[in-house]
């Protein structure tokens, strides 16, 4: 079922691998020790880490040695790249644009990454949660410090008048979001990831957790040009139970392959 989601909202990373690695070799390897490079990713088990394994396999088949280094996420990875602690990294859209153009450059966009906003069933019994201002005062999981999710969630919430002064921000990695929602220690969770993420898959099949259909997605995307709007069609998750019951609008950013 989730493969159907991917068809509508994700470019195939593996298929692009050979082409992108050819460009990477041309732009990066002239300045590296022979046949080796360091790939900065997100946390182990996350989408960026899993995608990097595909690139590692392709590169090693071409005779290169690939050292994969997990990080807290896009913000940390970009900083490490600029400091010379890596040669290539997956960096979330919006974050990539903050890089020093004299040191790093974006080689290609490899995937769309939806911004998934989940909340506990029954949290808003009278009206559905469909706008960001409604989240004020709640306990919101915004992703680990140093991650692109954390930076983007703070930016979107700040636009809606929400910050640390009026709301509790929980800086937890995506892998802990599901349990926190289930245990009612978190009300809302932001995840920015493609559908390969195990953390996302677990939440999507949980009947006690709702996905926000963001009513003002188009307006938000106009404010931030690195965002776009995608649609999760009705019944994509479950045809029998018709889940979701209606089309759902999602914001999305891009995953970029950034090189030093």
PDB file of C-alpha atoms in Angstrom:
ATOM      1  CA  UNK A   1       0.000   0.000   0.000  1.00  0.00           C
ATOM      2  CA  UNK A   2       2.745   2.421   0.882  1.00  0.00           C
ATOM      3  CA  UNK A   3       4.291   1.782  -2.503  1.00  0.00           C
ATOM      4  CA  UNK A   4       1.289   3.583  -3.974  1.00  0.00           C
ATOM      5  CA  UNK A   5       2.110   6.633  -1.899  1.00  0.00           C
ATOM      6  CA  UNK A   6       5.661   6.589  -3.165  1.00  0.00           C
ATOM      7  CA  UNK A   7       4.459   6.565  -6.756  1.00  0.00           C
ATOM      8  CA  UNK A   8       2.744   9.886  -6.253  1.00  0.00           C
ATOM      9  CA  UNK A   9       5.135  11.697  -3.942  1.00  0.00           C
ATOM     10  CA  UNK A  10       8.657  10.309  -4.262  1.00  0.00           C
ATOM     11  CA  UNK A  11      11.254  10.144  -7.005  1.00  0.00           C
ATOM     12  CA  UNK A  12      13.081   6.847  -7.141  1.00  0.00           C
ATOM     13  CA  UNK A  13      16.400   7.400  -5.440  1.00  0.00           C
ATOM     14  CA  UNK A  14      18.020   4.159  -6.536  1.00  0.00           C
ATOM     15  CA  UNK A  15      17.252   4.716 -10.208  1.00  0.00           C
ATOM     16  CA  UNK A  16      18.915   8.108 -10.054  1.00  0.00           C
ATOM     17  CA  UNK A  17      21.938   6.738  -8.257  1.00  0.00           C
ATOM     18  CA  UNK A  18      24.134   5.908 -11.222  1.00  0.00           C
ATOM     19  CA  UNK A  19      23.586   9.297 -12.853  1.00  0.00           C
ATOM     20  CA  UNK A  20      24.129  11.256  -9.654  1.00  0.00           C
ATOM     21  CA  UNK A  21      27.215   9.342  -8.673  1.00  0.00           C
ATOM     22  CA  UNK A  22      28.717  10.001 -12.079  1.00  0.00           C
ATOM     23  CA  UNK A  23      28.288  13.716 -11.460  1.00  0.00           C
ATOM     24  CA  UNK A  24      29.587  13.369  -7.924  1.00  0.00           C
ATOM     25  CA  UNK A  25      32.715  11.654  -9.175  1.00  0.00           C
ATOM     26  CA  UNK A  26      33.321  14.472 -11.628  1.00  0.00           C
ATOM     27  CA  UNK A  27      32.873  17.250  -9.059  1.00  0.00           C
ATOM     28  CA  UNK A  28      34.260  15.709  -5.899  1.00  0.00           C
ATOM     29  CA  UNK A  29      36.795  12.984  -6.452  1.00  0.00           C
ATOM     30  CA  UNK A  30      39.463  15.176  -8.023  1.00  0.00           C
ATOM     31  CA  UNK A  31      40.098  16.651  -4.572  1.00  0.00           C
ATOM     32  CA  UNK A  32      39.815  13.443  -2.561  1.00  0.00           C
ATOM     33  CA  UNK A  33      42.246  10.670  -1.718  1.00  0.00           C
ATOM     34  CA  UNK A  34      42.076   7.963  -4.406  1.00  0.00           C
ATOM     35  CA  UNK A  35      38.909   5.918  -4.472  1.00  0.00           C
ATOM     36  CA  UNK A  36      37.355   7.089  -1.189  1.00  0.00           C
ATOM     37  CA  UNK A  37      34.821   9.561   0.171  1.00  0.00           C
ATOM     38  CA  UNK A  38      32.794  10.212   3.323  1.00  0.00           C
ATOM     39  CA  UNK A  39      28.997  10.331   3.079  1.00  0.00           C
ATOM     40  CA  UNK A  40      27.159  12.243   5.836  1.00  0.00           C
ATOM     41  CA  UNK A  41      23.616  11.013   6.545  1.00  0.00           C
ATOM     42  CA  UNK A  42      20.907  11.239   9.172  1.00  0.00           C
ATOM     43  CA  UNK A  43      20.524   8.842  12.081  1.00  0.00           C
ATOM     44  CA  UNK A  44      20.884   5.098  11.528  1.00  0.00           C
ATOM     45  CA  UNK A  45      17.574   3.629  10.392  1.00  0.00           C
ATOM     46  CA  UNK A  46      16.339   6.937   8.986  1.00  0.00           C
ATOM     47  CA  UNK A  47      15.511   7.580   5.330  1.00  0.00           C
ATOM     48  CA  UNK A  48      18.787   9.378   4.539  1.00  0.00           C
ATOM     49  CA  UNK A  49      20.829   6.610   6.144  1.00  0.00           C
ATOM     50  CA  UNK A  50      18.923   3.911   4.250  1.00  0.00           C
ATOM     51  CA  UNK A  51      19.208   5.794   0.950  1.00  0.00           C
ATOM     52  CA  UNK A  52      22.943   6.206   1.461  1.00  0.00           C
ATOM     53  CA  UNK A  53      23.289   2.428   1.523  1.00  0.00           C
ATOM     54  CA  UNK A  54      22.052   2.308  -2.079  1.00  0.00           C
ATOM     55  CA  UNK A  55      24.607   4.911  -3.130  1.00  0.00           C
ATOM     56  CA  UNK A  56      27.323   3.077  -1.213  1.00  0.00           C
ATOM     57  CA  UNK A  57      26.551  -0.120  -3.106  1.00  0.00           C
ATOM     58  CA  UNK A  58      26.681   1.636  -6.481  1.00  0.00           C
ATOM     59  CA  UNK A  59      29.940   3.422  -5.643  1.00  0.00           C
ATOM     60  CA  UNK A  60      31.603   0.282  -4.329  1.00  0.00           C
ATOM     61  CA  UNK A  61      30.680  -1.556  -7.508  1.00  0.00           C
ATOM     62  CA  UNK A  62      32.673   1.156  -9.297  1.00  0.00           C
ATOM     63  CA  UNK A  63      35.671   0.552  -7.055  1.00  0.00           C
ATOM     64  CA  UNK A  64      35.239   3.329  -4.503  1.00  0.00           C
ATOM     65  CA  UNK A  65      35.494   3.081  -0.725  1.00  0.00           C
ATOM     66  CA  UNK A  66      32.541   4.759   0.999  1.00  0.00           C
ATOM     67  CA  UNK A  67      32.565   5.791   4.655  1.00  0.00           C
ATOM     68  CA  UNK A  68      29.032   6.493   5.896  1.00  0.00           C
ATOM     69  CA  UNK A  69      28.806   8.782   8.931  1.00  0.00           C
ATOM     70  CA  UNK A  70      25.399   9.219  10.640  1.00  0.00           C
ATOM     71  CA  UNK A  71      24.594  12.692  12.029  1.00  0.00           C
ATOM     72  CA  UNK A  72      21.717  14.390  13.852  1.00  0.00           C
ATOM     73  CA  UNK A  73      20.377  15.562  10.487  1.00  0.00           C
ATOM     74  CA  UNK A  74      20.625  18.136   7.728  1.00  0.00           C
ATOM     75  CA  UNK A  75      21.775  21.126   9.773  1.00  0.00           C
ATOM     76  CA  UNK A  76      24.568  19.152  11.415  1.00  0.00           C
ATOM     77  CA  UNK A  77      25.517  17.417   8.162  1.00  0.00           C
ATOM     78  CA  UNK A  78      25.829  20.720   6.289  1.00  0.00           C
ATOM     79  CA  UNK A  79      27.970  22.187   9.063  1.00  0.00           C
ATOM     80  CA  UNK A  80      30.250  19.136   9.039  1.00  0.00           C
ATOM     81  CA  UNK A  81      30.482  19.322   5.257  1.00  0.00           C
ATOM     82  CA  UNK A  82      31.622  22.942   5.422  1.00  0.00           C
ATOM     83  CA  UNK A  83      34.147  22.024   8.120  1.00  0.00           C
ATOM     84  CA  UNK A  84      35.681  19.389   5.871  1.00  0.00           C
ATOM     85  CA  UNK A  85      34.431  16.453   7.936  1.00  0.00           C
ATOM     86  CA  UNK A  86      32.645  14.910   4.964  1.00  0.00           C
ATOM     87  CA  UNK A  87      32.559  15.008   1.176  1.00  0.00           C
ATOM     88  CA  UNK A  88      28.891  14.530   0.326  1.00  0.00           C
ATOM     89  CA  UNK A  89      25.635  14.688   2.282  1.00  0.00           C
ATOM     90  CA  UNK A  90      21.894  14.482   1.972  1.00  0.00           C
ATOM     91  CA  UNK A  91      20.576  17.909   3.002  1.00  0.00           C
ATOM     92  CA  UNK A  92      16.955  18.961   3.317  1.00  0.00           C
ATOM     93  CA  UNK A  93      15.575  21.743   1.130  1.00  0.00           C
ATOM     94  CA  UNK A  94      15.710  25.110   2.854  1.00  0.00           C
ATOM     95  CA  UNK A  95      18.770  24.002   4.803  1.00  0.00           C
ATOM     96  CA  UNK A  96      20.845  23.404   1.668  1.00  0.00           C
ATOM     97  CA  UNK A  97      20.342  27.025   0.591  1.00  0.00           C
ATOM     98  CA  UNK A  98      22.105  28.168   3.775  1.00  0.00           C
ATOM     99  CA  UNK A  99      25.389  26.568   2.749  1.00  0.00           C
ATOM    100  CA  UNK A 100      28.433  28.662   1.859  1.00  0.00           C
ATOM    101  CA  UNK A 101      28.486  28.596  -1.976  1.00  0.00           C
ATOM    102  CA  UNK A 102      32.265  28.945  -1.939  1.00  0.00           C
ATOM    103  CA  UNK A 103      32.565  25.660  -0.061  1.00  0.00           C
ATOM    104  CA  UNK A 104      29.555  23.485  -0.914  1.00  0.00           C
ATOM    105  CA  UNK A 105      27.141  23.117  -3.809  1.00  0.00           C
ATOM    106  CA  UNK A 106      23.958  21.173  -4.471  1.00  0.00           C
ATOM    107  CA  UNK A 107      24.564  18.479  -7.048  1.00  0.00           C
ATOM    108  CA  UNK A 108      20.959  17.382  -7.536  1.00  0.00           C
ATOM    109  CA  UNK A 109      17.523  17.009  -5.992  1.00  0.00           C
ATOM    110  CA  UNK A 110      16.898  13.324  -5.383  1.00  0.00           C
ATOM    111  CA  UNK A 111      13.461  13.115  -3.731  1.00  0.00           C
ATOM    112  CA  UNK A 112      10.450  14.926  -2.385  1.00  0.00           C
ATOM    113  CA  UNK A 113      10.102  14.769   1.395  1.00  0.00           C
ATOM    114  CA  UNK A 114       6.597  15.372   2.741  1.00  0.00           C
ATOM    115  CA  UNK A 115       6.093  17.224   6.001  1.00  0.00           C
ATOM    116  CA  UNK A 116       3.975  14.804   8.012  1.00  0.00           C
ATOM    117  CA  UNK A 117       2.134  16.253  11.008  1.00  0.00           C
ATOM    118  CA  UNK A 118       0.484  13.689  13.280  1.00  0.00           C
ATOM    119  CA  UNK A 119      -1.640  14.028  16.400  1.00  0.00           C
ATOM    120  CA  UNK A 120      -3.211  11.683  18.922  1.00  0.00           C
ATOM    121  CA  UNK A 121      -6.782  10.565  18.220  1.00  0.00           C
ATOM    122  CA  UNK A 122      -9.228  12.423  20.448  1.00  0.00           C
ATOM    123  CA  UNK A 123      -6.866  15.324  21.046  1.00  0.00           C
ATOM    124  CA  UNK A 124      -9.314  17.640  19.283  1.00  0.00           C
ATOM    125  CA  UNK A 125     -12.713  15.893  19.564  1.00  0.00           C
ATOM    126  CA  UNK A 126     -14.883  18.791  18.412  1.00  0.00           C
ATOM    127  CA  UNK A 127     -12.964  19.980  15.374  1.00  0.00           C
ATOM    128  CA  UNK A 128     -10.181  18.326  13.369  1.00  0.00           C
ATOM    129  CA  UNK A 129      -6.694  19.774  13.588  1.00  0.00           C
ATOM    130  CA  UNK A 130      -6.100  21.309  10.184  1.00  0.00           C
ATOM    131  CA  UNK A 131      -4.222  24.568  10.847  1.00  0.00           C
ATOM    132  CA  UNK A 132      -0.925  25.308  12.571  1.00  0.00           C
ATOM    133  CA  UNK A 133      -2.283  27.953  15.020  1.00  0.00           C
ATOM    134  CA  UNK A 134      -4.428  25.199  16.586  1.00  0.00           C
ATOM    135  CA  UNK A 135      -1.240  23.563  17.876  1.00  0.00           C
ATOM    136  CA  UNK A 136      -0.439  26.434  20.246  1.00  0.00           C
ATOM    137  CA  UNK A 137       0.037  25.251  23.818  1.00  0.00           C
ATOM    138  CA  UNK A 138       0.440  21.586  22.913  1.00  0.00           C
ATOM    139  CA  UNK A 139       3.447  19.310  23.362  1.00  0.00           C
ATOM    140  CA  UNK A 140       4.964  19.182  19.908  1.00  0.00           C
ATOM    141  CA  UNK A 141       7.698  16.856  18.715  1.00  0.00           C
ATOM    142  CA  UNK A 142       9.822  18.923  16.335  1.00  0.00           C
ATOM    143  CA  UNK A 143      12.662  16.520  15.648  1.00  0.00           C
ATOM    144  CA  UNK A 144      16.147  16.227  17.021  1.00  0.00           C
ATOM    145  CA  UNK A 145      18.288  19.336  17.482  1.00  0.00           C
ATOM    146  CA  UNK A 146      20.534  19.685  14.443  1.00  0.00           C
ATOM    147  CA  UNK A 147      18.013  18.101  12.101  1.00  0.00           C
ATOM    148  CA  UNK A 148      16.277  19.698   9.147  1.00  0.00           C
ATOM    149  CA  UNK A 149      12.947  18.679  10.661  1.00  0.00           C
ATOM    150  CA  UNK A 150      13.693  20.721  13.779  1.00  0.00           C
ATOM    151  CA  UNK A 151      14.603  23.812  11.796  1.00  0.00           C
ATOM    152  CA  UNK A 152      11.599  23.562   9.457  1.00  0.00           C
ATOM    153  CA  UNK A 153       9.097  22.809  12.225  1.00  0.00           C
ATOM    154  CA  UNK A 154      10.282  25.820  14.216  1.00  0.00           C
ATOM    155  CA  UNK A 155      10.023  28.011  11.120  1.00  0.00           C
ATOM    156  CA  UNK A 156       6.481  26.899  10.269  1.00  0.00           C
ATOM    157  CA  UNK A 157       5.301  27.171  13.859  1.00  0.00           C
ATOM    158  CA  UNK A 158       6.911  30.590  14.287  1.00  0.00           C
ATOM    159  CA  UNK A 159       4.899  31.803  11.286  1.00  0.00           C
ATOM    160  CA  UNK A 160       1.791  30.661  13.166  1.00  0.00           C
ATOM    161  CA  UNK A 161       2.730  32.544  16.333  1.00  0.00           C
ATOM    162  CA  UNK A 162       4.029  29.465  18.138  1.00  0.00           C
ATOM    163  CA  UNK A 163       7.387  29.305  19.911  1.00  0.00           C
ATOM    164  CA  UNK A 164       9.104  28.074  23.087  1.00  0.00           C
ATOM    165  CA  UNK A 165       7.381  30.770  25.135  1.00  0.00           C
ATOM    166  CA  UNK A 166       3.839  29.500  24.579  1.00  0.00           C
ATOM    167  CA  UNK A 167       4.301  25.861  23.588  1.00  0.00           C
ATOM    168  CA  UNK A 168       6.362  22.870  24.695  1.00  0.00           C
ATOM    169  CA  UNK A 169       8.804  21.727  22.024  1.00  0.00           C
ATOM    170  CA  UNK A 170      10.115  18.176  22.347  1.00  0.00           C
ATOM    171  CA  UNK A 171      13.394  17.649  20.496  1.00  0.00           C
ATOM    172  CA  UNK A 172      13.142  13.912  19.941  1.00  0.00           C
ATOM    173  CA  UNK A 173      14.377  11.901  16.947  1.00  0.00           C
ATOM    174  CA  UNK A 174      11.783  10.531  14.542  1.00  0.00           C
ATOM    175  CA  UNK A 175      12.374   7.009  15.847  1.00  0.00           C
ATOM    176  CA  UNK A 176      10.907   8.026  19.232  1.00  0.00           C
ATOM    177  CA  UNK A 177       7.887   9.963  17.951  1.00  0.00           C
ATOM    178  CA  UNK A 178       5.524   7.007  17.645  1.00  0.00           C
ATOM    179  CA  UNK A 179       6.047   5.776  21.208  1.00  0.00           C
ATOM    180  CA  UNK A 180       5.724   9.308  22.578  1.00  0.00           C
ATOM    181  CA  UNK A 181       2.381   9.766  20.808  1.00  0.00           C
ATOM    182  CA  UNK A 182       1.153   6.369  21.970  1.00  0.00           C
ATOM    183  CA  UNK A 183       2.225   7.053  25.568  1.00  0.00           C
ATOM    184  CA  UNK A 184       0.507  10.473  25.495  1.00  0.00           C
ATOM    185  CA  UNK A 185       3.752  12.241  26.398  1.00  0.00           C
ATOM    186  CA  UNK A 186       3.532  14.049  23.059  1.00  0.00           C
ATOM    187  CA  UNK A 187       0.456  15.580  21.435  1.00  0.00           C
ATOM    188  CA  UNK A 188       1.731  16.366  17.945  1.00  0.00           C
ATOM    189  CA  UNK A 189       4.722  15.178  15.936  1.00  0.00           C
ATOM    190  CA  UNK A 190       6.441  16.664  12.893  1.00  0.00           C
ATOM    191  CA  UNK A 191       8.268  14.249  10.608  1.00  0.00           C
ATOM    192  CA  UNK A 192      10.007  15.284   7.397  1.00  0.00           C
ATOM    193  CA  UNK A 193      10.867  12.118   5.537  1.00  0.00           C
ATOM    194  CA  UNK A 194      10.112  10.002   2.519  1.00  0.00           C
ATOM    195  CA  UNK A 195       8.056   6.832   2.769  1.00  0.00           C
ATOM    196  CA  UNK A 196      11.103   4.608   3.226  1.00  0.00           C
ATOM    197  CA  UNK A 197      11.375   5.685   6.859  1.00  0.00           C
ATOM    198  CA  UNK A 198      10.463   2.894   9.308  1.00  0.00           C
ATOM    199  CA  UNK A 199       9.382   5.534  11.840  1.00  0.00           C
ATOM    200  CA  UNK A 200       6.831   6.906   9.381  1.00  0.00           C
ATOM    201  CA  UNK A 201       5.481   3.506   8.379  1.00  0.00           C
ATOM    202  CA  UNK A 202       4.747   2.599  12.004  1.00  0.00           C
ATOM    203  CA  UNK A 203       2.748   5.779  12.567  1.00  0.00           C
ATOM    204  CA  UNK A 204       0.808   5.568   9.296  1.00  0.00           C
ATOM    205  CA  UNK A 205      -0.718   2.199  10.214  1.00  0.00           C
ATOM    206  CA  UNK A 206      -1.629   3.230  13.776  1.00  0.00           C
ATOM    207  CA  UNK A 207      -5.399   3.732  13.972  1.00  0.00           C
ATOM    208  CA  UNK A 208      -5.067   5.887  17.089  1.00  0.00           C
ATOM    209  CA  UNK A 209      -2.986   8.542  15.363  1.00  0.00           C
ATOM    210  CA  UNK A 210      -4.346  11.074  12.875  1.00  0.00           C
ATOM    211  CA  UNK A 211      -2.585  12.791   9.983  1.00  0.00           C
ATOM    212  CA  UNK A 212      -3.179  16.534   9.682  1.00  0.00           C
ATOM    213  CA  UNK A 213      -4.809  17.676   6.435  1.00  0.00           C
ATOM    214  CA  UNK A 214      -3.186  21.100   6.334  1.00  0.00           C
ATOM    215  CA  UNK A 215      -5.857  23.537   5.165  1.00  0.00           C
ATOM    216  CA  UNK A 216      -3.448  26.422   4.542  1.00  0.00           C
ATOM    217  CA  UNK A 217      -0.767  24.376   2.789  1.00  0.00           C
ATOM    218  CA  UNK A 218      -0.934  26.422  -0.417  1.00  0.00           C
ATOM    219  CA  UNK A 219      -0.568  29.704   1.459  1.00  0.00           C
ATOM    220  CA  UNK A 220       2.411  28.383   3.425  1.00  0.00           C
ATOM    221  CA  UNK A 221       4.123  27.158   0.258  1.00  0.00           C
ATOM    222  CA  UNK A 222       3.791  30.640  -1.242  1.00  0.00           C
ATOM    223  CA  UNK A 223       5.649  32.079   1.749  1.00  0.00           C
ATOM    224  CA  UNK A 224       8.471  29.559   1.498  1.00  0.00           C
ATOM    225  CA  UNK A 225       9.560  28.849  -2.063  1.00  0.00           C
ATOM    226  CA  UNK A 226      11.512  25.725  -1.098  1.00  0.00           C
ATOM    227  CA  UNK A 227       8.195  24.087  -0.163  1.00  0.00           C
ATOM    228  CA  UNK A 228       5.601  22.594  -2.461  1.00  0.00           C
ATOM    229  CA  UNK A 229       2.167  21.027  -1.924  1.00  0.00           C
ATOM    230  CA  UNK A 230       1.475  17.348  -2.545  1.00  0.00           C
ATOM    231  CA  UNK A 231      -1.759  15.378  -2.303  1.00  0.00           C
ATOM    232  CA  UNK A 232      -2.200  12.049  -0.546  1.00  0.00           C
ATOM    233  CA  UNK A 233      -5.240  10.639  -2.386  1.00  0.00           C
ATOM    234  CA  UNK A 234      -8.298   9.259  -0.614  1.00  0.00           C
ATOM    235  CA  UNK A 235      -8.024   5.543   0.291  1.00  0.00           C
ATOM    236  CA  UNK A 236      -4.315   5.366  -0.537  1.00  0.00           C
ATOM    237  CA  UNK A 237      -3.432   3.745   2.787  1.00  0.00           C
ATOM    238  CA  UNK A 238      -6.374   1.340   2.914  1.00  0.00           C
ATOM    239  CA  UNK A 239      -8.887   0.754   0.128  1.00  0.00           C
ATOM    240  CA  UNK A 240     -11.206  -1.380   2.275  1.00  0.00           C
ATOM    241  CA  UNK A 241     -11.471   1.023   5.203  1.00  0.00           C
ATOM    242  CA  UNK A 242     -11.019   4.074   2.952  1.00  0.00           C
ATOM    243  CA  UNK A 243      -8.031   5.564   4.702  1.00  0.00           C
ATOM    244  CA  UNK A 244      -7.542   8.445   4.499  1.00  0.00           C
ATOM    245  CA  UNK A 245     -11.277   9.211   4.094  1.00  0.00           C
ATOM    246  CA  UNK A 246     -10.526  12.250   1.914  1.00  0.00           C
ATOM    247  CA  UNK A 247      -7.616  13.643  -0.076  1.00  0.00           C
ATOM    248  CA  UNK A 248      -5.015  15.130   2.259  1.00  0.00           C
ATOM    249  CA  UNK A 249      -2.767  18.078   1.500  1.00  0.00           C
ATOM    250  CA  UNK A 250       0.838  17.799   2.599  1.00  0.00           C
ATOM    251  CA  UNK A 251       3.657  20.288   2.444  1.00  0.00           C
ATOM    252  CA  UNK A 252       6.873  18.884   1.017  1.00  0.00           C
ATOM    253  CA  UNK A 253      10.468  19.929   0.714  1.00  0.00           C
ATOM    254  CA  UNK A 254      13.291  18.338  -1.271  1.00  0.00           C
ATOM    255  CA  UNK A 255      16.214  16.127  -0.410  1.00  0.00           C
ATOM    256  CA  UNK A 256      19.377  17.474  -2.019  1.00  0.00           C
ATOM    257  CA  UNK A 257      22.694  15.794  -2.659  1.00  0.00           C
ATOM    258  CA  UNK A 258      25.228  18.390  -1.511  1.00  0.00           C
ATOM    259  CA  UNK A 259      28.959  18.085  -2.148  1.00  0.00           C
ATOM    260  CA  UNK A 260      32.062  19.839  -0.916  1.00  0.00           C
TER     261      UNK A 260
END
